[in-house]
Short mmCIF file of C-alpha atoms in Angstrom, two decimals:
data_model
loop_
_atom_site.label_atom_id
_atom_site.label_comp_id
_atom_site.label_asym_id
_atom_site.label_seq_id
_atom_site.Cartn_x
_atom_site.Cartn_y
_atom_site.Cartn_z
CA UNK A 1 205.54 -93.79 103.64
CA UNK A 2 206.04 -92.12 107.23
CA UNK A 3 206.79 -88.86 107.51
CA UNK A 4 206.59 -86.88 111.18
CA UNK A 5 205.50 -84.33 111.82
CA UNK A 6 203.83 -83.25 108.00
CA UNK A 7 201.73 -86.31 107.39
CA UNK A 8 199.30 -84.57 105.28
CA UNK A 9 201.64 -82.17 103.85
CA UNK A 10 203.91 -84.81 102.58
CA UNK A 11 203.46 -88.50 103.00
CA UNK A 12 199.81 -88.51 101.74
CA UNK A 13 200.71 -86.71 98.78
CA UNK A 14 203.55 -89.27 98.06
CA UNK A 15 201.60 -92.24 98.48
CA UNK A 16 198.92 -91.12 96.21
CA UNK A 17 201.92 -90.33 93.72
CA UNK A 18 203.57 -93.90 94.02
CA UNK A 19 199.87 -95.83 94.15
CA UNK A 20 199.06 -93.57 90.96
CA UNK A 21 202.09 -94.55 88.72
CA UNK A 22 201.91 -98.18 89.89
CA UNK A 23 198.30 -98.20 88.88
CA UNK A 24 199.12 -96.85 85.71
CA UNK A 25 201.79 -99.37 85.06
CA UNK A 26 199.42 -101.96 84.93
CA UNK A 27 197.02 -100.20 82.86
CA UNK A 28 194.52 -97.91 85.48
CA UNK A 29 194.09 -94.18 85.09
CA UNK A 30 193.23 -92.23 88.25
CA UNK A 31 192.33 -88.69 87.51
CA UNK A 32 193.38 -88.11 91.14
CA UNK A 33 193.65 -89.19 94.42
CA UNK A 34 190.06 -88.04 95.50
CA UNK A 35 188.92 -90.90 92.89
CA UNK A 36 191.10 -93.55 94.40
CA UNK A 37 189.37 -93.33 97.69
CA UNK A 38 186.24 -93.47 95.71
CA UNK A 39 186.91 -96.48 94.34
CA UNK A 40 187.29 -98.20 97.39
CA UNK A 41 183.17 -97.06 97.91
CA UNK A 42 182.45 -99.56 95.13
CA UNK A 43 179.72 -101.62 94.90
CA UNK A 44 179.11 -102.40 91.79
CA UNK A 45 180.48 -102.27 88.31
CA UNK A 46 178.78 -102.43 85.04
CA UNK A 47 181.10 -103.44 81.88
CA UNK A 48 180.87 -102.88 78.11
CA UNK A 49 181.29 -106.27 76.17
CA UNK A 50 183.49 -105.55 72.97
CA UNK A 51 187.04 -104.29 73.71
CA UNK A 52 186.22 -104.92 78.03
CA UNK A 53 185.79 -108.39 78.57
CA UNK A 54 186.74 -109.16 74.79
CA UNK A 55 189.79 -109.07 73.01
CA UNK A 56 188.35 -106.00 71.05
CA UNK A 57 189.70 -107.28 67.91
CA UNK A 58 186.71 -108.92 66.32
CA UNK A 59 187.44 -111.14 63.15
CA UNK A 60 184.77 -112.13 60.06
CA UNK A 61 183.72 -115.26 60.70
CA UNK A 62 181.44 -115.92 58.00
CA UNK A 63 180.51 -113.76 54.09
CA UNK A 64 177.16 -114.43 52.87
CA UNK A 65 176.43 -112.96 49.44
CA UNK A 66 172.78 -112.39 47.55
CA UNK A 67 175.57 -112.78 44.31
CA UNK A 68 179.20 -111.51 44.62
CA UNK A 69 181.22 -111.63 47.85
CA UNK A 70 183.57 -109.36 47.17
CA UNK A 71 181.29 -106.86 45.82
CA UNK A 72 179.45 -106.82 49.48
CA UNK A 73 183.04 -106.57 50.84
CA UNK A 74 183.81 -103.70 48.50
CA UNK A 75 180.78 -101.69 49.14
CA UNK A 76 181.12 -102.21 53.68
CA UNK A 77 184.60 -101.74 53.41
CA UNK A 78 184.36 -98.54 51.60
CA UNK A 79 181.67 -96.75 53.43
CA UNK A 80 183.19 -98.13 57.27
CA UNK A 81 187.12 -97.46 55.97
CA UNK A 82 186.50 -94.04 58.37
CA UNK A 83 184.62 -95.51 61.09
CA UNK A 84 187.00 -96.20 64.26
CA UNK A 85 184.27 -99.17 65.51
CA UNK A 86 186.18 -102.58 65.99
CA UNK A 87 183.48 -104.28 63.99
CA UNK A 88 184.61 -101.61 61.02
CA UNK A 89 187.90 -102.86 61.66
CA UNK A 90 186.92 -106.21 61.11
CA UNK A 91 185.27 -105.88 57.87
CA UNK A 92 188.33 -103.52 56.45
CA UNK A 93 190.96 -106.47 57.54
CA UNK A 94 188.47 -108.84 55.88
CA UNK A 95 188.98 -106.85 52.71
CA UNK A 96 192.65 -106.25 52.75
CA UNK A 97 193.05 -110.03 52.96
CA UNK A 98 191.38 -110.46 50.04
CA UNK A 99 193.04 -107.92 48.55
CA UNK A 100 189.56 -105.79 47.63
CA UNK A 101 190.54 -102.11 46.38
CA UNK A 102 188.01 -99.55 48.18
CA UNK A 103 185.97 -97.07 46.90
CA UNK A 104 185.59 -93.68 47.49
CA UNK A 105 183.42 -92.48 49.94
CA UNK A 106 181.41 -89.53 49.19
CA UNK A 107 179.82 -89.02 52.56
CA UNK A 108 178.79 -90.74 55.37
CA UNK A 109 176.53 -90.68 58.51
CA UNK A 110 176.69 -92.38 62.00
CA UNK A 111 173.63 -93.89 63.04
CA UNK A 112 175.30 -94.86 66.70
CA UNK A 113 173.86 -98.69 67.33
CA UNK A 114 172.20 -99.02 64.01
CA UNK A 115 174.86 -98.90 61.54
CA UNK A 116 175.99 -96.53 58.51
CA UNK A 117 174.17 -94.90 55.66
CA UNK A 118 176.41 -93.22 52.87
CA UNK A 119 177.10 -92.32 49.06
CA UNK A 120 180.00 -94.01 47.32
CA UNK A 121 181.34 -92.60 44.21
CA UNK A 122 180.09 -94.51 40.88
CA UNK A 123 177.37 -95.99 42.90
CA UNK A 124 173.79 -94.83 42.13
CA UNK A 125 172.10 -94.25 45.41
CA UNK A 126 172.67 -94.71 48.93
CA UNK A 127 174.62 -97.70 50.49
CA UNK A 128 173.76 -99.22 54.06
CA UNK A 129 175.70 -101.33 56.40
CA UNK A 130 174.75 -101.77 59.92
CA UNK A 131 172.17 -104.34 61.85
CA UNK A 132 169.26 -106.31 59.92
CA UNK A 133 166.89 -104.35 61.78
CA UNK A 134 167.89 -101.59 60.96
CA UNK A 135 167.36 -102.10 57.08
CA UNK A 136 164.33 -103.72 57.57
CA UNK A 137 163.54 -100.61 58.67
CA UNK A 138 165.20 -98.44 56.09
CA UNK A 139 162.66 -100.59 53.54
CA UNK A 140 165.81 -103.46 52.69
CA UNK A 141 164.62 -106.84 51.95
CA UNK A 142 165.75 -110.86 51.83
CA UNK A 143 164.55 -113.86 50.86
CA UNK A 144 164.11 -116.93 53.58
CA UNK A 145 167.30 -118.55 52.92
CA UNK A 146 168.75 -115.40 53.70
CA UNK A 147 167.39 -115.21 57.26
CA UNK A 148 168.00 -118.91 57.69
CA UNK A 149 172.03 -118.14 57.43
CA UNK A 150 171.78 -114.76 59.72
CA UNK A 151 169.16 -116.83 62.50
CA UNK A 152 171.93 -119.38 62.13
CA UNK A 153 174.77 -117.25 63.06
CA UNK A 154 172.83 -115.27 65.72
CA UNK A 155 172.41 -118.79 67.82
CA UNK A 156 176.65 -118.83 67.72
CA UNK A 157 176.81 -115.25 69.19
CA UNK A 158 178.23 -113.61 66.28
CA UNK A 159 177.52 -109.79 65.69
CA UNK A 160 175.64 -109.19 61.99
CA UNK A 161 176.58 -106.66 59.82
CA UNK A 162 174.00 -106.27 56.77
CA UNK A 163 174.84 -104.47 53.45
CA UNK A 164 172.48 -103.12 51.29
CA UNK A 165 172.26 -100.78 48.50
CA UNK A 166 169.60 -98.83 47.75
CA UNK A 167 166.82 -101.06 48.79
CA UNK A 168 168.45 -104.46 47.59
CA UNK A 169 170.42 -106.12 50.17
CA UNK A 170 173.91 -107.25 49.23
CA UNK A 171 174.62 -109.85 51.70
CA UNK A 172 175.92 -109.74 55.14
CA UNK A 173 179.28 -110.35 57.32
CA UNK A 174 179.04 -112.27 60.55
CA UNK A 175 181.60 -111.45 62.94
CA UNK A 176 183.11 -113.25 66.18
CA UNK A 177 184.89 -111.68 68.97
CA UNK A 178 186.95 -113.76 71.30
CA UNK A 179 186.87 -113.21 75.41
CA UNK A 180 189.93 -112.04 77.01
CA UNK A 181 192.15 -114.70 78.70
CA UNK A 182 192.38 -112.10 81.53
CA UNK A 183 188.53 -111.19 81.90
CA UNK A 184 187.47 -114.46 83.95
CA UNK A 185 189.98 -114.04 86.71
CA UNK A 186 189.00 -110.61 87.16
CA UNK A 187 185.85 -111.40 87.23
CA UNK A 188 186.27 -113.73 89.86
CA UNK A 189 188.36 -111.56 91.73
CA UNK A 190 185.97 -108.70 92.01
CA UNK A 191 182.93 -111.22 92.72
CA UNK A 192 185.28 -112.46 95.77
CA UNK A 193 185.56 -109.02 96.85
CA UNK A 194 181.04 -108.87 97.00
CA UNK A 195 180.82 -106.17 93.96
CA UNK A 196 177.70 -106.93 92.19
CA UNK A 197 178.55 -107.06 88.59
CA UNK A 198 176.39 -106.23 85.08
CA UNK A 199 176.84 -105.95 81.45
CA UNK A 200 175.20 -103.16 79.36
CA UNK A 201 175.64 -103.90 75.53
CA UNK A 202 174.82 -102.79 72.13
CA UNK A 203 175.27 -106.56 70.40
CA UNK A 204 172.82 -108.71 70.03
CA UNK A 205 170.71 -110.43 72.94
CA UNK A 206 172.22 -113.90 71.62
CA UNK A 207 176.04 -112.60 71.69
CA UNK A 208 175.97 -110.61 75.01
CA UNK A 209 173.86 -114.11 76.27
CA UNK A 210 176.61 -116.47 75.09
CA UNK A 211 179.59 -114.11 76.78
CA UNK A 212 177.49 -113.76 79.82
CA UNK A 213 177.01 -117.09 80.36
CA UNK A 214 180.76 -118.31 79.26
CA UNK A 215 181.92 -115.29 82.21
CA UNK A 216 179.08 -116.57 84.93
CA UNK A 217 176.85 -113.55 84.56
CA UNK A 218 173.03 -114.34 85.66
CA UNK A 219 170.76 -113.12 83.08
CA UNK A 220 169.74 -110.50 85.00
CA UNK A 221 173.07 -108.58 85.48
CA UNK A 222 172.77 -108.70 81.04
CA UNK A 223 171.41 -105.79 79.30
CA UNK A 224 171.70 -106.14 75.05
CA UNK A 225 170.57 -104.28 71.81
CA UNK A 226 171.32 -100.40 74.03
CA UNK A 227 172.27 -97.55 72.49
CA UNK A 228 175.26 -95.45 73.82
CA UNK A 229 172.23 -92.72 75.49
CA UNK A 230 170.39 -95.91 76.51
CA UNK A 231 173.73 -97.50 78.23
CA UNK A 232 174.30 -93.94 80.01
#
């Protein structure tokens, strides 16, 4: 846009309008134009693995049960059925397939990259559902063959979600997440361009490895296992 003689007064302000709404048209927020000619400062860019580079929509891939299945799926379903986490999402869709009625939650308390503690009504004692070691910690424990099946799908990448109550683990849910048709060609694109590129991630060393491999990440541009203070 040209405009004589008020250049600043009226074609910089337009182009910043048009480059704005086409930006947002294909999905990028600018807060204003002061951040736009940030951006082009760039030189490098760290991503977040679930919902960034994958799909966001992570599916169970795998139910592993000390006895009863649905039981497990009950109990997880019930105390994430308020959590807005993709992984709780995944666990609640589980349940709905299998048409599992959920309980009532009582209460319930974030532990951010751990995992959920909470009381369910007409079950004695406090339920847990988050990472194995995190109720290894809480005092949870599992026989060998147990380990055996969660070791197993660590090595495939998948993200573990253990449920215990009370001290007595219930089984756990392994969950897959896939990569984003889109999120290699961007990748590429920005690599092209010389950003530097890294991935800071709460999963599992094993899952964020897998990803960063399948996306051409070196396994020093991977961080794993952070918390959301640790990531900022």
């Amino acid at each position: 846009v040209v405009a004589c003689p008020c250049a600043l007064g009226l074609a910089t302000p337009t182009v910043i309008t048009v480059a704005s709404g086409q930006a947002a048209k294909n999905g990028w927020l600018f807060r204003g134009g002061d951040v736009i000619e940030k951006a082009a400062a760039i030189k490098q860019m760290v991503f977040d693995k679930t919902g960034t580079l994958t799909i966001g929509r992570p599916l169970v891939a795998k139910v592993v049960a000390a006895n009863d299945s649905d039981e497990m799926l009950q109990v997880a379903a019930s105390l994430e059925q308020n959590s807005r986490h993709p992984v709780a999402h995944a666990v609640l869709q589980e349940a709905q397939r299998r048409k599992i009625n959920l309980l009532t939650a009582i209460s319930t308390k974030t532990f951010p990259g751990k995992g959920l503690e909470g009381e369910i009504l007409d079950i004695q004692g406090p339920v847990l559902a988050g990472t194995p070691e995190w109720l290894i910690n809480k005092g949870v424990k599992w026989n060998e063959k147990i380990q055996l099946d969660i070791d197993n799908a660590i090595c495939k990448g998948q993200s573990i979600v253990a449920v215990a109550k009370g001290k007595n683990l219930l089984g756990f849910i392994a969950i897959d997440d896939l990569i984003r048709p889109d999120a290699q060609s961007a990748l590429d694109r920005l690599r092209k361009d010389g950003l530097r590129l890294a991935i800071f991630s709460g999963d599992r060393k094993e899952a964020v490895q897998n990803i960063g491999k399948s996306l051409g990440f070196t396994v020093d541009q991977l961080s794993f296992q952070l918390l959301p203070s640790e990531k900022l």
